[in-house]
Short mmCIF file of N, CA, C and O in Angstrom, two decimals:
data_model
loop_
_atom_site.label_atom_id
_atom_site.label_comp_id
_atom_site.label_asym_id
_atom_site.label_seq_id
_atom_site.Cartn_x
_atom_site.Cartn_y
_atom_site.Cartn_z
N MET A 1 16.72 22.45 -2.06
CA MET A 1 16.77 21.63 -0.87
C MET A 1 16.90 20.17 -1.26
O MET A 1 16.11 19.66 -2.04
N ALA A 2 17.91 19.50 -0.72
CA ALA A 2 18.14 18.10 -1.03
C ALA A 2 17.14 17.24 -0.28
O ALA A 2 16.84 17.48 0.88
N VAL A 3 16.62 16.25 -0.98
CA VAL A 3 15.67 15.32 -0.38
C VAL A 3 16.37 13.99 -0.24
O VAL A 3 16.81 13.41 -1.23
N LYS A 4 16.50 13.49 1.01
CA LYS A 4 17.14 12.19 1.21
C LYS A 4 16.20 11.09 0.74
O LYS A 4 14.98 11.25 0.75
N LYS A 5 16.80 9.99 0.32
CA LYS A 5 15.99 8.87 -0.12
C LYS A 5 15.23 8.30 1.07
O LYS A 5 15.80 8.01 2.10
N GLN A 6 13.94 8.21 0.91
CA GLN A 6 13.05 7.71 1.96
C GLN A 6 12.22 6.58 1.38
O GLN A 6 12.13 6.41 0.17
N SER A 7 11.59 5.85 2.27
CA SER A 7 10.65 4.84 1.80
C SER A 7 9.45 5.58 1.18
O SER A 7 9.26 6.77 1.41
N PHE A 8 8.67 4.85 0.43
CA PHE A 8 7.49 5.44 -0.19
C PHE A 8 6.58 6.04 0.88
O PHE A 8 6.10 7.16 0.74
N GLU A 9 6.38 5.29 1.94
CA GLU A 9 5.48 5.74 3.00
C GLU A 9 6.00 7.00 3.69
O GLU A 9 5.23 7.92 3.97
N GLU A 10 7.30 7.04 3.97
CA GLU A 10 7.89 8.22 4.60
C GLU A 10 7.77 9.45 3.70
O GLU A 10 7.44 10.55 4.16
N ALA A 11 8.03 9.25 2.41
CA ALA A 11 7.94 10.36 1.46
C ALA A 11 6.51 10.87 1.36
O ALA A 11 6.28 12.08 1.30
N MET A 12 5.54 9.96 1.37
CA MET A 12 4.14 10.38 1.29
C MET A 12 3.71 11.16 2.52
O MET A 12 2.99 12.16 2.41
N VAL A 13 4.16 10.73 3.70
CA VAL A 13 3.82 11.45 4.93
C VAL A 13 4.38 12.87 4.86
O VAL A 13 3.68 13.84 5.18
N ARG A 14 5.62 13.01 4.43
CA ARG A 14 6.24 14.34 4.33
C ARG A 14 5.52 15.17 3.27
O ARG A 14 5.27 16.35 3.46
N LEU A 15 5.19 14.56 2.15
CA LEU A 15 4.50 15.27 1.08
C LEU A 15 3.13 15.77 1.55
O LEU A 15 2.76 16.91 1.27
N GLU A 16 2.41 14.95 2.29
CA GLU A 16 1.12 15.37 2.83
C GLU A 16 1.28 16.54 3.80
O GLU A 16 0.45 17.46 3.81
N ALA A 17 2.35 16.51 4.60
CA ALA A 17 2.61 17.61 5.53
C ALA A 17 2.92 18.90 4.77
O ALA A 17 2.45 19.99 5.16
N ILE A 18 3.66 18.80 3.70
CA ILE A 18 3.99 19.97 2.88
C ILE A 18 2.72 20.55 2.28
O ILE A 18 2.50 21.76 2.30
N VAL A 19 1.88 19.70 1.73
CA VAL A 19 0.62 20.16 1.12
C VAL A 19 -0.24 20.87 2.16
O VAL A 19 -0.78 21.95 1.90
N ALA A 20 -0.34 20.28 3.34
CA ALA A 20 -1.15 20.89 4.40
C ALA A 20 -0.60 22.26 4.79
O ALA A 20 -1.36 23.22 4.97
N GLN A 21 0.73 22.35 4.87
CA GLN A 21 1.35 23.62 5.24
C GLN A 21 1.12 24.67 4.15
O GLN A 21 0.81 25.83 4.46
N LEU A 22 1.24 24.28 2.90
CA LEU A 22 1.02 25.22 1.80
C LEU A 22 -0.45 25.65 1.72
O LEU A 22 -0.74 26.81 1.42
N GLU A 23 -1.36 24.71 1.99
CA GLU A 23 -2.78 25.03 1.93
C GLU A 23 -3.20 26.04 2.99
O GLU A 23 -4.15 26.79 2.80
N LYS A 24 -2.48 26.06 4.11
CA LYS A 24 -2.79 27.04 5.16
C LYS A 24 -2.54 28.46 4.67
O LYS A 24 -3.20 29.40 5.14
N GLY A 25 -1.58 28.62 3.76
CA GLY A 25 -1.29 29.93 3.21
C GLY A 25 -0.58 30.87 4.17
O GLY A 25 -0.61 32.08 4.00
N GLU A 26 0.05 30.33 5.19
CA GLU A 26 0.70 31.15 6.20
C GLU A 26 2.18 31.37 5.93
O GLU A 26 2.83 32.14 6.64
N CYS A 27 2.74 30.70 4.95
CA CYS A 27 4.16 30.84 4.63
C CYS A 27 4.38 32.01 3.68
O CYS A 27 3.53 32.33 2.86
N GLY A 28 5.55 32.59 3.80
CA GLY A 28 5.93 33.63 2.86
C GLY A 28 6.28 33.02 1.52
O GLY A 28 6.33 31.79 1.37
N LEU A 29 6.53 33.86 0.56
CA LEU A 29 6.83 33.40 -0.80
C LEU A 29 8.06 32.51 -0.83
O LEU A 29 8.04 31.43 -1.42
N ASP A 30 9.15 32.94 -0.20
CA ASP A 30 10.38 32.15 -0.22
C ASP A 30 10.17 30.78 0.41
O ASP A 30 10.60 29.77 -0.15
N GLN A 31 9.55 30.74 1.57
CA GLN A 31 9.30 29.47 2.24
C GLN A 31 8.36 28.59 1.41
O GLN A 31 8.55 27.38 1.31
N SER A 32 7.35 29.19 0.82
CA SER A 32 6.42 28.43 -0.03
C SER A 32 7.14 27.80 -1.21
O SER A 32 6.88 26.65 -1.56
N LEU A 33 8.05 28.55 -1.83
CA LEU A 33 8.82 28.02 -2.96
C LEU A 33 9.72 26.87 -2.53
O LEU A 33 9.84 25.87 -3.24
N LYS A 34 10.35 26.99 -1.36
CA LYS A 34 11.19 25.92 -0.85
C LYS A 34 10.36 24.66 -0.58
O LYS A 34 10.78 23.55 -0.90
N LEU A 35 9.21 24.85 0.03
CA LEU A 35 8.33 23.71 0.29
C LEU A 35 7.84 23.08 -1.01
O LEU A 35 7.78 21.85 -1.12
N PHE A 36 7.48 23.92 -1.97
CA PHE A 36 7.03 23.41 -3.26
C PHE A 36 8.13 22.60 -3.94
O PHE A 36 7.88 21.51 -4.48
N GLU A 37 9.36 23.10 -3.89
CA GLU A 37 10.49 22.40 -4.50
C GLU A 37 10.70 21.04 -3.82
O GLU A 37 10.88 20.01 -4.49
N GLU A 38 10.67 21.02 -2.50
CA GLU A 38 10.82 19.76 -1.77
C GLU A 38 9.69 18.80 -2.13
O GLU A 38 9.92 17.60 -2.35
N GLY A 39 8.47 19.32 -2.20
CA GLY A 39 7.33 18.49 -2.55
C GLY A 39 7.43 17.91 -3.95
O GLY A 39 7.09 16.75 -4.18
N ALA A 40 7.92 18.71 -4.89
CA ALA A 40 8.08 18.23 -6.26
C ALA A 40 9.09 17.09 -6.32
O ALA A 40 8.89 16.09 -7.02
N LYS A 41 10.19 17.23 -5.56
CA LYS A 41 11.20 16.18 -5.53
C LYS A 41 10.65 14.91 -4.89
O LYS A 41 10.90 13.80 -5.37
N LEU A 42 9.89 15.08 -3.82
CA LEU A 42 9.27 13.91 -3.18
C LEU A 42 8.27 13.23 -4.10
O LEU A 42 8.20 12.00 -4.14
N ALA A 43 7.51 14.02 -4.83
CA ALA A 43 6.53 13.44 -5.76
C ALA A 43 7.24 12.63 -6.85
O ALA A 43 6.79 11.53 -7.20
N ARG A 44 8.36 13.14 -7.36
CA ARG A 44 9.14 12.40 -8.37
C ARG A 44 9.69 11.11 -7.77
O ARG A 44 9.67 10.06 -8.42
N GLN A 45 10.18 11.20 -6.54
CA GLN A 45 10.72 10.01 -5.87
C GLN A 45 9.62 8.96 -5.70
O GLN A 45 9.84 7.78 -5.98
N CYS A 46 8.44 9.38 -5.27
CA CYS A 46 7.32 8.45 -5.11
C CYS A 46 6.93 7.82 -6.44
O CYS A 46 6.66 6.61 -6.51
N GLU A 47 6.93 8.63 -7.48
CA GLU A 47 6.59 8.11 -8.81
C GLU A 47 7.59 7.06 -9.26
O GLU A 47 7.21 6.02 -9.80
N GLN A 48 8.87 7.31 -9.00
CA GLN A 48 9.90 6.33 -9.36
C GLN A 48 9.72 5.03 -8.59
O GLN A 48 9.85 3.93 -9.16
N LEU A 49 9.43 5.14 -7.30
CA LEU A 49 9.22 3.94 -6.49
C LEU A 49 8.00 3.16 -6.97
O LEU A 49 8.03 1.92 -7.02
N LEU A 50 6.95 3.86 -7.33
CA LEU A 50 5.75 3.18 -7.85
C LEU A 50 6.05 2.51 -9.19
O LEU A 50 5.58 1.39 -9.45
N ASP A 51 6.82 3.19 -10.04
CA ASP A 51 7.20 2.60 -11.33
C ASP A 51 8.00 1.32 -11.12
O ASP A 51 7.78 0.31 -11.81
N GLN A 52 8.94 1.34 -10.16
CA GLN A 52 9.74 0.14 -9.87
C GLN A 52 8.84 -0.99 -9.37
O GLN A 52 9.01 -2.15 -9.78
N ALA A 53 7.91 -0.68 -8.51
CA ALA A 53 7.00 -1.70 -7.99
C ALA A 53 6.14 -2.27 -9.11
O ALA A 53 5.92 -3.48 -9.19
N GLU A 54 5.66 -1.41 -9.99
CA GLU A 54 4.84 -1.87 -11.11
C GLU A 54 5.64 -2.78 -12.04
O GLU A 54 5.13 -3.81 -12.50
N GLN A 55 6.90 -2.42 -12.28
CA GLN A 55 7.75 -3.26 -13.13
C GLN A 55 7.96 -4.63 -12.50
O GLN A 55 7.94 -5.65 -13.19
N LYS A 56 8.13 -4.66 -11.18
CA LYS A 56 8.31 -5.94 -10.50
C LYS A 56 7.05 -6.79 -10.61
O LYS A 56 7.12 -7.98 -10.88
N VAL A 57 5.89 -6.17 -10.42
CA VAL A 57 4.63 -6.90 -10.52
C VAL A 57 4.47 -7.46 -11.94
O VAL A 57 4.10 -8.63 -12.12
N ASP A 58 4.78 -6.65 -12.94
CA ASP A 58 4.68 -7.11 -14.32
C ASP A 58 5.60 -8.31 -14.57
O ASP A 58 5.20 -9.29 -15.21
N LEU A 59 6.83 -8.23 -14.04
CA LEU A 59 7.76 -9.35 -14.21
C LEU A 59 7.28 -10.60 -13.48
O LEU A 59 7.38 -11.71 -14.01
N LEU A 60 6.75 -10.40 -12.29
CA LEU A 60 6.24 -11.54 -11.53
C LEU A 60 5.08 -12.21 -12.24
O LEU A 60 4.98 -13.44 -12.29
N LEU A 61 4.20 -11.41 -12.79
CA LEU A 61 3.05 -11.97 -13.51
C LEU A 61 3.48 -12.65 -14.80
O LEU A 61 2.93 -13.68 -15.18
N ALA A 62 4.49 -12.10 -15.46
CA ALA A 62 4.95 -12.66 -16.72
C ALA A 62 5.77 -13.93 -16.50
O ALA A 62 5.66 -14.89 -17.26
N ASN A 63 6.59 -13.94 -15.45
CA ASN A 63 7.51 -15.06 -15.23
C ASN A 63 7.08 -16.00 -14.12
O ASN A 63 7.65 -17.07 -13.99
N ASP A 64 6.15 -15.56 -13.32
CA ASP A 64 5.68 -16.37 -12.19
C ASP A 64 6.82 -16.85 -11.31
O ASP A 64 6.89 -18.00 -10.91
N GLU A 65 7.77 -15.94 -11.05
CA GLU A 65 8.88 -16.26 -10.15
C GLU A 65 9.27 -15.01 -9.39
O GLU A 65 8.90 -13.90 -9.76
N GLU A 66 10.04 -15.18 -8.32
CA GLU A 66 10.44 -14.06 -7.49
C GLU A 66 11.50 -13.22 -8.21
O GLU A 66 12.46 -13.74 -8.75
N VAL A 67 11.29 -11.92 -8.20
CA VAL A 67 12.22 -10.98 -8.80
C VAL A 67 12.64 -10.00 -7.72
O VAL A 67 11.79 -9.39 -7.08
N PRO A 68 13.96 -9.85 -7.47
CA PRO A 68 14.39 -8.91 -6.42
C PRO A 68 13.99 -7.48 -6.74
O PRO A 68 14.04 -7.06 -7.89
N PHE A 69 13.58 -6.77 -5.73
CA PHE A 69 13.17 -5.37 -5.86
C PHE A 69 14.28 -4.51 -5.31
O PHE A 69 14.77 -4.76 -4.21
N LYS A 70 14.72 -3.52 -6.06
CA LYS A 70 15.81 -2.65 -5.64
C LYS A 70 15.47 -2.06 -4.28
O LYS A 70 14.43 -1.46 -4.09
N GLY A 71 16.39 -2.23 -3.33
CA GLY A 71 16.18 -1.70 -2.00
C GLY A 71 15.41 -2.63 -1.09
O GLY A 71 15.21 -2.35 0.08
N GLU A 72 14.97 -3.76 -1.61
CA GLU A 72 14.17 -4.70 -0.84
C GLU A 72 15.09 -5.59 -0.04
O GLU A 72 16.09 -6.09 -0.52
N GLU A 73 14.73 -5.79 1.23
CA GLU A 73 15.47 -6.72 2.05
C GLU A 73 14.95 -8.11 1.77
O GLU A 73 13.76 -8.34 1.69
N THR A 74 15.87 -9.05 1.62
CA THR A 74 15.44 -10.42 1.38
C THR A 74 15.21 -11.09 2.72
O THR A 74 16.02 -11.00 3.62
N ASP A 75 14.08 -11.75 2.83
CA ASP A 75 13.73 -12.42 4.07
C ASP A 75 13.58 -13.92 3.89
O ASP A 75 13.02 -14.61 4.72
N GLY A 76 14.06 -14.40 2.77
CA GLY A 76 14.02 -15.84 2.53
C GLY A 76 12.71 -16.36 2.02
O GLY A 76 12.52 -17.54 1.92
N LEU A 77 11.76 -15.48 1.74
CA LEU A 77 10.47 -15.95 1.23
C LEU A 77 10.49 -16.13 -0.25
O LEU A 77 11.01 -15.50 -1.02
#
C-alpha cells in the first residue's frame, strides 16, 4: 500500500489509528498485514522528518542563521 507524503502530524495521527485498530485484534490476517505495512512506512516517514528537523536544528545552532527546511514554507521570518 502506497503511503502519500504527509506532514509529521498527519502521519502520526494515522499511525496512532493503525496501532489502535491492530490492538483491537478484530482484523483478519491479511488486513492486519496491510495495516502493519502502512504503519511501518509511516514510521519510516516520521523518522525521516524528525532526522531532517534535527539536522536543521544542528545547523542553526552551529551557524546561528536561518537554514531552509525541505518542504517548509517561507514566511519572511
